Coordinates of C-alpha atoms and ligand atoms in Angstrom, one line a residue:
X1 CA 78.4 40.1 5.2
X2 CA 78.9 36.7 6.9
X3 CA 76.9 34.5 9.0
X4 CA 77.3 33.3 12.3
X5 CA 76.3 30.0 14.5
X6 CA 73.3 30.3 16.8
X7 CA 75.5 28.4 19.2
X8 CA 78.9 30.8 19.0
X9 CA 78.8 34.3 17.4
X10 CA 82.5 33.7 16.5
X11 CA 81.8 31.1 14.3
X12 CA 81.2 33.0 11.1
X13 CA 81.5 31.6 7.5
X14 CA 80.5 33.2 4.2
X15 CA 76.7 32.8 2.9
X16 CA 77.6 30.3 0.2
X17 CA 79.1 27.9 2.7
X18 CA 76.4 28.1 5.2
X19 CA 74.2 27.3 2.1
X20 CA 76.4 24.1 1.2
X21 CA 77.0 23.0 4.7
X22 CA 73.2 23.6 6.0
X23 CA 73.9 23.0 9.6
X24 CA 77.1 24.8 11.4
X25 CA 79.7 22.4 12.4
X26 CA 79.0 23.2 16.5
X27 CA 75.3 21.9 15.5
X28 CA 73.8 25.4 15.6
X29 CA 71.5 27.3 12.8
X30 CA 73.1 30.0 10.8
X31 CA 71.4 33.4 11.3
X32 CA 73.0 36.9 9.8
X33 CA 75.3 38.7 12.2
X34 CA 73.2 41.9 12.1
X35 CA 70.3 43.3 10.2
X36 CA 71.0 46.3 8.0
X37 CA 68.0 48.9 9.2
X38 CA 68.6 50.9 5.6
X39 CA 67.7 47.7 3.9
X40 CA 63.7 48.5 4.0
X41 CA 64.4 52.5 3.1
X42 CA 66.3 51.1 0.0
X43 CA 63.5 49.1 -1.2
X44 CA 60.4 51.6 -0.5
X45 CA 58.4 51.7 -4.0
X46 CA 59.9 48.3 -5.5
X47 CA 57.3 47.2 -7.8
X48 CA 58.1 43.7 -8.2
X49 CA 59.3 40.4 -6.2
X50 CA 62.4 39.7 -7.6
X51 CA 63.6 43.2 -7.9
X52 CA 62.6 43.5 -4.1
X53 CA 64.1 40.1 -3.1
X54 CA 67.3 41.6 -5.1
X55 CA 67.4 44.9 -3.1
X56 CA 66.8 43.5 0.3
X57 CA 68.9 40.6 0.2
X58 CA 71.7 42.2 -1.2
X59 CA 73.3 43.2 2.3
X60 CA 73.4 39.5 3.4
X61 CA 75.2 38.5 -0.2
X62 CA 77.9 41.7 0.1
X63 CA 81.3 40.2 -0.5
X64 CA 80.0 36.6 -0.8
X65 CA 81.1 34.6 -4.0
X66 CA 77.4 34.7 -5.3
X67 CA 77.1 38.6 -4.5
X68 CA 76.9 39.4 -8.6
X69 CA 74.6 36.7 -9.5
X70 CA 72.0 37.6 -7.1
X71 CA 69.8 39.5 -9.6
X72 CA 70.1 36.3 -12.0
X73 CA 69.2 34.2 -8.5
X74 CA 66.1 36.6 -7.8
X75 CA 64.9 36.5 -11.5
X76 CA 65.1 32.4 -11.6
X77 CA 63.3 32.2 -8.2
X78 CA 60.9 34.4 -7.9
X79 CA 59.2 34.1 -11.5
X80 CA 55.4 33.5 -9.9
X81 CA 53.3 36.1 -8.1
X82 CA 52.4 36.2 -4.3
X83 CA 49.0 38.1 -4.3
X84 CA 47.8 40.2 -1.4
X85 CA 43.8 40.1 -1.7
X86 CA 41.4 42.1 0.6
X87 CA 38.8 39.5 2.3
X88 CA 35.6 40.5 1.9
X89 CA 32.2 39.8 4.1
X90 CA 33.3 41.5 7.4
X91 CA 33.9 45.4 8.6
X92 CA 37.7 44.8 9.5
X93 CA 40.8 45.1 7.1
X94 CA 42.0 41.3 6.6
X95 CA 44.1 40.5 3.6
X96 CA 45.3 37.1 2.6
X97 CA 48.7 36.6 1.3
X98 CA 48.4 33.6 -1.2
X99 CA 52.0 31.9 -1.3
X100 CA 50.6 29.1 -3.3
X101 CA 51.1 29.7 -6.7
X102 CA 54.2 28.0 -7.4
X103 CA 55.1 25.0 -9.1
X104 CA 54.0 22.6 -6.0
X105 CA 51.1 24.8 -4.8
X106 CA 52.6 25.6 -1.2
X107 CA 55.0 28.5 -0.3
X108 CA 57.9 26.0 -0.1
X109 CA 58.3 27.0 -3.5
X110 CA 59.9 30.0 -2.5
X111 CA 62.4 28.7 -0.5
X112 CA 63.2 25.5 -2.6
X113 CA 63.5 27.3 -5.8
X114 CA 65.7 30.3 -4.5
X115 CA 68.1 27.6 -2.7
X116 CA 68.4 25.7 -5.7
X117 CA 69.1 28.7 -7.7
X118 CA 72.2 29.6 -5.6
X119 CA 73.7 25.9 -5.1
X120 CA 73.8 25.5 -8.8
X121 CA 75.9 28.8 -9.1
X122 CA 78.5 28.2 -6.5
X123 CA 81.8 27.1 -8.1
X124 CA 82.8 23.4 -6.6
X125 CA 86.2 22.2 -6.1
X126 CA 84.3 18.7 -5.6
X127 CA 83.1 17.5 -8.9
X128 CA 80.7 14.7 -7.3
X129 CA 77.3 14.8 -7.7
X130 CA 75.5 16.4 -4.8
X131 CA 72.7 14.4 -3.1
X132 CA 70.0 16.4 -1.5
X133 CA 68.5 14.0 1.3
X134 CA 65.0 15.6 2.3
X135 CA 62.9 14.1 5.3
X136 CA 59.5 15.5 4.4
X137 CA 56.0 15.8 6.0
X138 CA 54.9 16.4 2.8
X139 CA 55.1 20.1 1.2
X140 CA 59.0 20.2 1.5
X141 CA 59.7 17.3 -0.7
X142 CA 57.6 18.3 -3.7
X143 CA 59.0 21.7 -3.7
X144 CA 62.6 20.5 -3.7
X145 CA 62.3 17.9 -6.1
X146 CA 60.6 20.4 -8.6
X147 CA 63.3 23.2 -7.6
X148 CA 66.2 20.5 -8.4
X149 CA 64.7 18.2 -11.2
X150 CA 66.6 18.0 -14.1
X151 CA 69.4 20.2 -12.7
X152 CA 73.2 18.8 -13.4
X153 CA 75.1 18.1 -10.6
X154 CA 72.7 17.3 -8.2
X155 CA 70.3 14.3 -7.1
X156 CA 67.3 14.6 -5.0
X157 CA 66.3 11.8 -2.4
X158 CA 62.9 12.1 -0.3
X159 CA 61.8 10.3 2.8
X160 CA 58.1 10.8 3.7
X161 CA 56.1 8.6 6.0
X162 CA 54.1 5.9 4.1
X163 CA 50.4 6.9 5.1
X164 CA 50.6 10.1 6.5
X165 CA 50.9 12.5 3.5
X166 CA 47.9 13.8 1.4
X167 CA 47.1 11.7 -1.8
X168 CA 48.1 14.8 -3.9
X169 CA 51.2 15.5 -1.9
X170 CA 52.0 11.6 -2.5
X171 CA 51.9 12.1 -6.1
X172 CA 53.8 15.2 -6.1
X173 CA 56.6 13.2 -4.0
X174 CA 56.6 10.1 -6.4
X175 CA 55.9 11.6 -10.2
X176 CA 59.8 12.5 -10.6
X177 CA 62.2 10.4 -12.8
X178 CA 65.8 11.1 -13.6
X179 CA 67.5 12.6 -10.7
X180 CA 64.6 12.5 -7.9
X181 CA 64.2 9.4 -5.9
X182 CA 61.2 9.1 -3.3
X183 CA 60.8 6.6 -0.5
X184 CA 57.5 5.9 1.5
X185 CA 59.0 5.2 4.8
X186 CA 56.9 2.5 7.0
X187 CA 56.9 5.0 10.1
X188 CA 56.3 8.6 10.9
X189 CA 57.9 12.0 10.2
X190 CA 60.1 11.9 13.1
X191 CA 61.3 8.5 12.0
X192 CA 62.1 10.1 8.7
X193 CA 63.8 13.0 10.0
X194 CA 65.9 10.2 12.3
X195 CA 66.9 8.5 9.1
X196 CA 68.2 11.4 7.5
X197 CA 70.1 12.4 10.2
X198 CA 71.6 8.8 10.5
X199 CA 72.6 8.9 7.1
X200 CA 74.5 12.4 7.3
X201 CA 76.6 10.9 10.2
X202 CA 77.0 7.4 8.6
X203 CA 80.8 7.0 8.1
X204 CA 80.5 4.7 4.9
X205 CA 78.0 7.0 3.2
X206 CA 80.1 10.3 3.8
X207 CA 83.2 9.0 2.5
X208 CA 81.2 8.0 -0.6
X209 CA 78.8 10.7 -1.2
X210 CA 78.4 14.3 -1.0
X211 CA 75.2 14.9 1.0
X212 CA 73.4 18.0 1.7
X213 CA 70.2 19.2 3.3
X214 CA 67.5 21.2 2.2
X215 CA 65.5 21.5 5.1
X216 CA 64.2 24.8 6.7
X217 CA 67.8 24.4 9.1
X218 CA 69.1 25.9 5.8
X219 CA 69.6 29.6 5.7
X220 CA 68.9 29.7 2.0
X221 CA 65.3 28.5 2.4
X222 CA 64.7 31.4 4.9
X223 CA 66.5 34.7 3.3
X224 CA 64.1 34.6 0.4
X225 CA 60.9 34.1 2.5
X226 CA 61.6 37.7 3.9
X227 CA 60.7 39.3 0.6
X228 CA 57.1 38.4 0.4
X229 CA 56.2 39.7 4.1
X230 CA 58.3 42.7 3.0
X231 CA 56.2 43.3 0.0
X232 CA 53.0 42.9 1.5
X233 CA 53.9 45.2 4.3
X234 CA 55.1 47.9 2.0
X235 CA 51.8 47.8 -0.2
X236 CA 49.7 48.0 3.1
X237 CA 52.1 50.9 4.5
X238 CA 51.7 52.7 0.8
X239 CA 47.9 52.0 0.9
X240 CA 47.1 53.2 4.3
X241 CA 50.1 54.3 6.4
X242 CA 50.0 51.8 8.7
X243 CA 52.0 48.6 9.8
X244 CA 50.7 45.3 9.1
X245 CA 50.1 42.4 11.4
X246 CA 50.6 39.0 10.3
X247 CA 48.8 35.6 11.4
X248 CA 51.3 32.6 10.1
X249 CA 50.2 29.0 10.3
X250 CA 53.4 27.6 11.9
X251 CA 55.1 23.9 12.2
X252 CA 58.7 24.3 12.3
X253 CA 58.9 28.2 12.5
X254 CA 60.8 29.0 9.1
X255 CA 58.0 31.2 8.3
X256 CA 58.2 32.9 11.6
X257 CA 61.9 33.4 11.4
X258 CA 61.4 34.9 8.1
X259 CA 58.8 37.3 9.1
X260 CA 60.8 38.5 12.5
X261 CA 63.9 38.9 10.4
X262 CA 61.9 41.3 8.0
X263 CA 60.6 43.3 11.1
X264 CA 64.3 43.4 12.2
X265 CA 65.2 44.9 8.9
X266 CA 62.5 47.7 9.4
X267 CA 59.8 46.7 7.2
X268 CA 56.6 48.2 8.4
X269 CA 55.5 44.9 10.4
X270 CA 53.5 45.0 13.7
X271 CA 52.1 42.1 15.7
X272 CA 53.0 38.3 14.4
X273 CA 50.8 35.7 15.7
X274 CA 51.6 32.2 14.9
X275 CA 49.2 29.5 14.5
X276 CA 50.0 26.0 15.4
X277 CA 48.3 23.0 15.2
X278 CA 47.5 20.3 18.0
X279 CA 51.5 20.1 18.6
X280 CA 51.7 22.8 21.2
X281 CA 55.5 22.8 21.9
X282 CA 55.5 26.6 20.8
X283 CA 52.5 28.0 22.5
X284 CA 53.4 26.4 25.8
X285 CA 56.7 27.8 25.8
X286 CA 55.4 30.9 25.3
X287 CA 53.2 30.3 27.9
X288 CA 55.7 29.4 30.9
X289 CA 59.2 29.5 29.1
X290 CA 60.1 25.7 29.4
X291 CA 61.0 24.2 26.4
X292 CA 59.5 20.7 26.3
X293 CA 60.0 19.0 22.6
X294 CA 57.7 15.9 22.1
X295 CA 56.7 13.4 19.6
X296 CA 54.8 15.0 16.8
X297 CA 50.7 14.3 16.9
X298 CA 49.3 13.6 13.4
X299 CA 46.6 16.0 12.5
X300 CA 44.4 17.4 9.2
X301 CA 47.1 20.2 9.2
X302 CA 50.1 17.5 8.6
X303 CA 52.7 20.0 7.2
X304 CA 52.8 21.5 10.5
X305 CA 53.1 18.2 12.6
X306 CA 56.1 19.0 14.3
X307 CA 57.0 18.7 17.9
X308 CA 60.5 19.9 18.0
X309 CA 60.8 22.6 15.9
X310 CA 64.4 23.2 15.1
X311 CA 63.9 27.1 14.3
X312 CA 62.9 27.7 17.6
X313 CA 66.6 28.4 18.3
X314 CA 67.0 31.1 15.7
X315 CA 64.1 32.9 17.5
X316 CA 65.9 32.5 21.0
X317 CA 69.2 33.9 19.7
X318 CA 67.3 36.6 18.2
X319 CA 65.6 37.3 21.5
X320 CA 67.8 36.0 24.2
X321 CA 65.1 36.0 26.9
X322 CA 61.6 34.8 27.1
X323 CA 60.2 38.0 28.2
X324 CA 61.4 39.9 25.1
X325 CA 60.2 36.8 23.0
X326 CA 56.5 36.9 24.5
X327 CA 56.5 40.7 23.8
X328 CA 57.6 40.4 20.2
X329 CA 55.6 37.2 19.0
X330 CA 52.5 35.3 20.1
X331 CA 51.4 31.6 19.5
X332 CA 48.2 29.5 19.8
X333 CA 47.2 26.4 19.0
X334 CA 44.2 25.4 16.9
X335 CA 42.6 21.8 17.3
X336 CA 41.4 19.8 14.1
X337 CA 37.7 20.3 15.3
X338 CA 38.4 24.1 15.2
X339 CA 40.3 24.1 11.9
X340 CA 37.5 22.2 10.4
X341 CA 34.7 24.7 11.7
X342 CA 37.1 27.6 10.2
X343 CA 37.2 25.9 6.9
X344 CA 33.4 25.8 6.8
X345 CA 33.1 29.5 8.5
X346 CA 35.5 31.5 6.0
X347 CA 33.9 29.8 3.1
X348 CA 30.2 30.8 4.4
X349 CA 31.3 34.3 5.2
X350 CA 33.4 35.3 1.9
X351 CA 33.7 32.6 -0.2
X352 CA 37.4 32.2 1.0
X353 CA 38.6 28.7 0.5
X354 CA 41.7 27.7 2.9
X355 CA 43.8 24.5 3.2
X356 CA 43.8 23.2 7.0
X357 CA 47.0 25.2 7.5
X358 CA 45.8 28.5 6.5
X359 CA 42.3 27.7 8.4
X360 CA 43.9 27.3 11.6
X361 CA 45.4 30.7 10.9
X362 CA 42.3 32.1 10.2
X363 CA 40.9 31.1 13.3
X364 CA 43.8 32.2 15.4
X365 CA 43.0 35.6 13.7
X366 CA 38.9 35.2 14.6
X367 CA 40.3 34.5 18.3
X368 CA 41.8 38.0 18.7
X369 CA 40.0 40.5 20.6
X370 CA 37.6 42.7 18.8
X371 CA 39.3 46.1 19.4
X372 CA 42.6 44.2 17.9
X373 CA 40.9 43.2 14.7
X374 CA 39.1 46.4 14.5
X375 CA 42.5 48.8 14.9
X376 CA 44.9 47.0 12.6
X377 CA 45.5 45.7 9.2
X378 CA 45.8 41.8 9.6
X379 CA 47.3 39.7 6.7
X380 CA 46.1 36.3 6.8
X381 CA 49.2 33.9 5.5
X382 CA 47.6 31.3 3.2
X383 CA 50.2 28.4 3.0
X384 CA 49.0 26.0 0.5
X385 CA 46.4 25.8 -2.3
X386 CA 43.2 24.0 -0.7
X387 CA 43.3 21.7 -3.6
X388 CA 46.5 20.2 -2.2
X389 CA 44.0 18.7 0.8
X390 CA 40.8 18.6 -1.5
X391 CA 39.4 15.5 0.5
X392 CA 39.5 17.2 3.8
X393 CA 38.4 20.8 2.2
X394 CA 36.0 19.5 -0.7
X395 CA 33.2 17.7 2.1
X396 CA 33.3 20.9 4.3
X397 CA 32.7 23.3 1.7
X398 CA 30.5 20.9 -0.3
X399 CA 31.9 21.2 -3.8
X400 CA 34.9 19.8 -5.9
X401 CA 38.1 21.7 -5.7
X402 CA 40.1 22.2 -8.8
X403 CA 43.8 21.6 -9.2
X404 CA 45.7 25.1 -10.4
X405 CA 47.2 24.6 -13.8
X406 CA 50.9 24.1 -12.5
X407 CA 49.5 21.3 -10.1
X408 CA 47.5 19.6 -12.7
X409 CA 50.6 19.3 -15.0
X410 CA 52.5 17.4 -12.4
X411 CA 49.4 15.2 -11.7
X412 CA 49.4 14.1 -15.2
X413 CA 52.8 12.7 -14.8
X414 CA 53.4 9.0 -14.3
X415 CA 54.1 7.9 -10.5
X416 CA 55.4 5.0 -8.8
X417 CA 55.6 4.5 -5.2
X418 CA 58.7 2.6 -3.4
X419 CA 58.3 1.6 0.3
X420 CA 61.4 1.1 2.7
X421 CA 61.6 0.2 6.4
X422 CA 62.8 3.0 8.8
X423 CA 66.3 1.4 9.0
X424 CA 69.6 2.8 7.9
X425 CA 70.7 -0.4 6.3
X426 CA 68.0 -0.4 3.5
X427 CA 68.3 3.2 3.0
X428 CA 72.1 3.1 2.8
X429 CA 71.7 0.5 0.3
X430 CA 69.5 2.4 -2.0
X431 CA 71.6 5.4 -1.7
X432 CA 74.8 3.8 -2.6
X433 CA 73.0 1.8 -5.6
X434 CA 72.2 5.0 -7.4
Ligands
LIG1 C1 55.5 23.7 6.0 C2 54.2 24.1 6.1 C3 53.9 25.2 7.1 C4 54.6 25.2 8.3 O1 55.7 26.3 8.0 P1 57.2 26.5 8.9 O2 57.8 27.3 8.2 O3 57.8 25.0 8.8 O4 56.7 26.9 10.2 C5 52.6 25.5 6.9 N1 51.3 25.1 6.2 C6 52.1 24.7 4.9 C7 50.8 24.2 4.0 C8 53.5 24.1 5.0 O5 53.9 23.0 3.8

């Protein structure tokens, strides 16, 4: 199957080309041309995530240069679990989907590792090293670095806002050697993103380097994420015969798109509620249909500090009009105070320890009507391990939070921080020097 641009359905390319290009030539985002509904039937009863990914994603790889390698790609990328656990303490059926058991303890490991496994198998005519230039608000950079570290033919350059990522996130961004470099940009995330965009357009850099992006505009990050929404919904269908509803902590809407695509593929998914932080662009759009992007606001759920989420374009392409979109997904905004209270409440209620992003999701769940909570099985998507944000979560729950083993191993590595100004000249010099 080909993929097409959100801005022109006739602009179609094979999947592997979309993975390399990142963004379509007309500036649109790549999306599947259709969602084969037989996919869901073909996967019922599939036990492991890697097998599920192989079967579910096979239609998208059909006819592509990577088709025969999908089993190897799925096995390589899905080598850690995404457990679905019941949350005790209340009468409702509530489960938590833990997406933080990968090397950098956030869900972005799934997408980054799958993309790396794909890109390293695509035959190349151009032998130059591929530079993955990534602007990150914290979690993407670490996941991409871990996924591409020591891969021949690749180099990773990370740009993150100095002083605006958690201490553990910074360690994950700065603990690499070899083919990974990271820069603390004097500015905010919007500055990092602007800098990356300027670099992609810069004539000097384009003639000298091969640049690519691993942000969630790349469809190779989103397709694998369909898998765990599918797995969770199939487990609930098998156990209870019902559809599953999801609450998704959201920023750039990559997770939202993956969940919606899973539902389009015929998986037993009911309601989808997006929990945003104080960056209200999406909830406001859902309310009145006017798209008003704005500069991002810093919150304690910093990986969701996005004021102009690019993946809205994929949702608008799928739903075409505002009425359809609001019938199919909802969005709420949760402020920092409510996030703090939610961390404390869920811990007291059931011993559940949540990162600030996941806690925004829990609060969105608590805001549903009693009837809605009672009548359906809800799944709370936990996007990062609470230890990544322990200086926020620890004091609220009154205890130390141990880092999971994968994270501890990263933290033992030596690290160095390099600060740069938010100007293209400085970045260009560094990109060309290495
Ligand atoms: C990236 C991230 C999010 C937001 O996900 P999107 O796909 O950008 O909406 C939420 N929580 C955590 C921990 C993240 O790293």
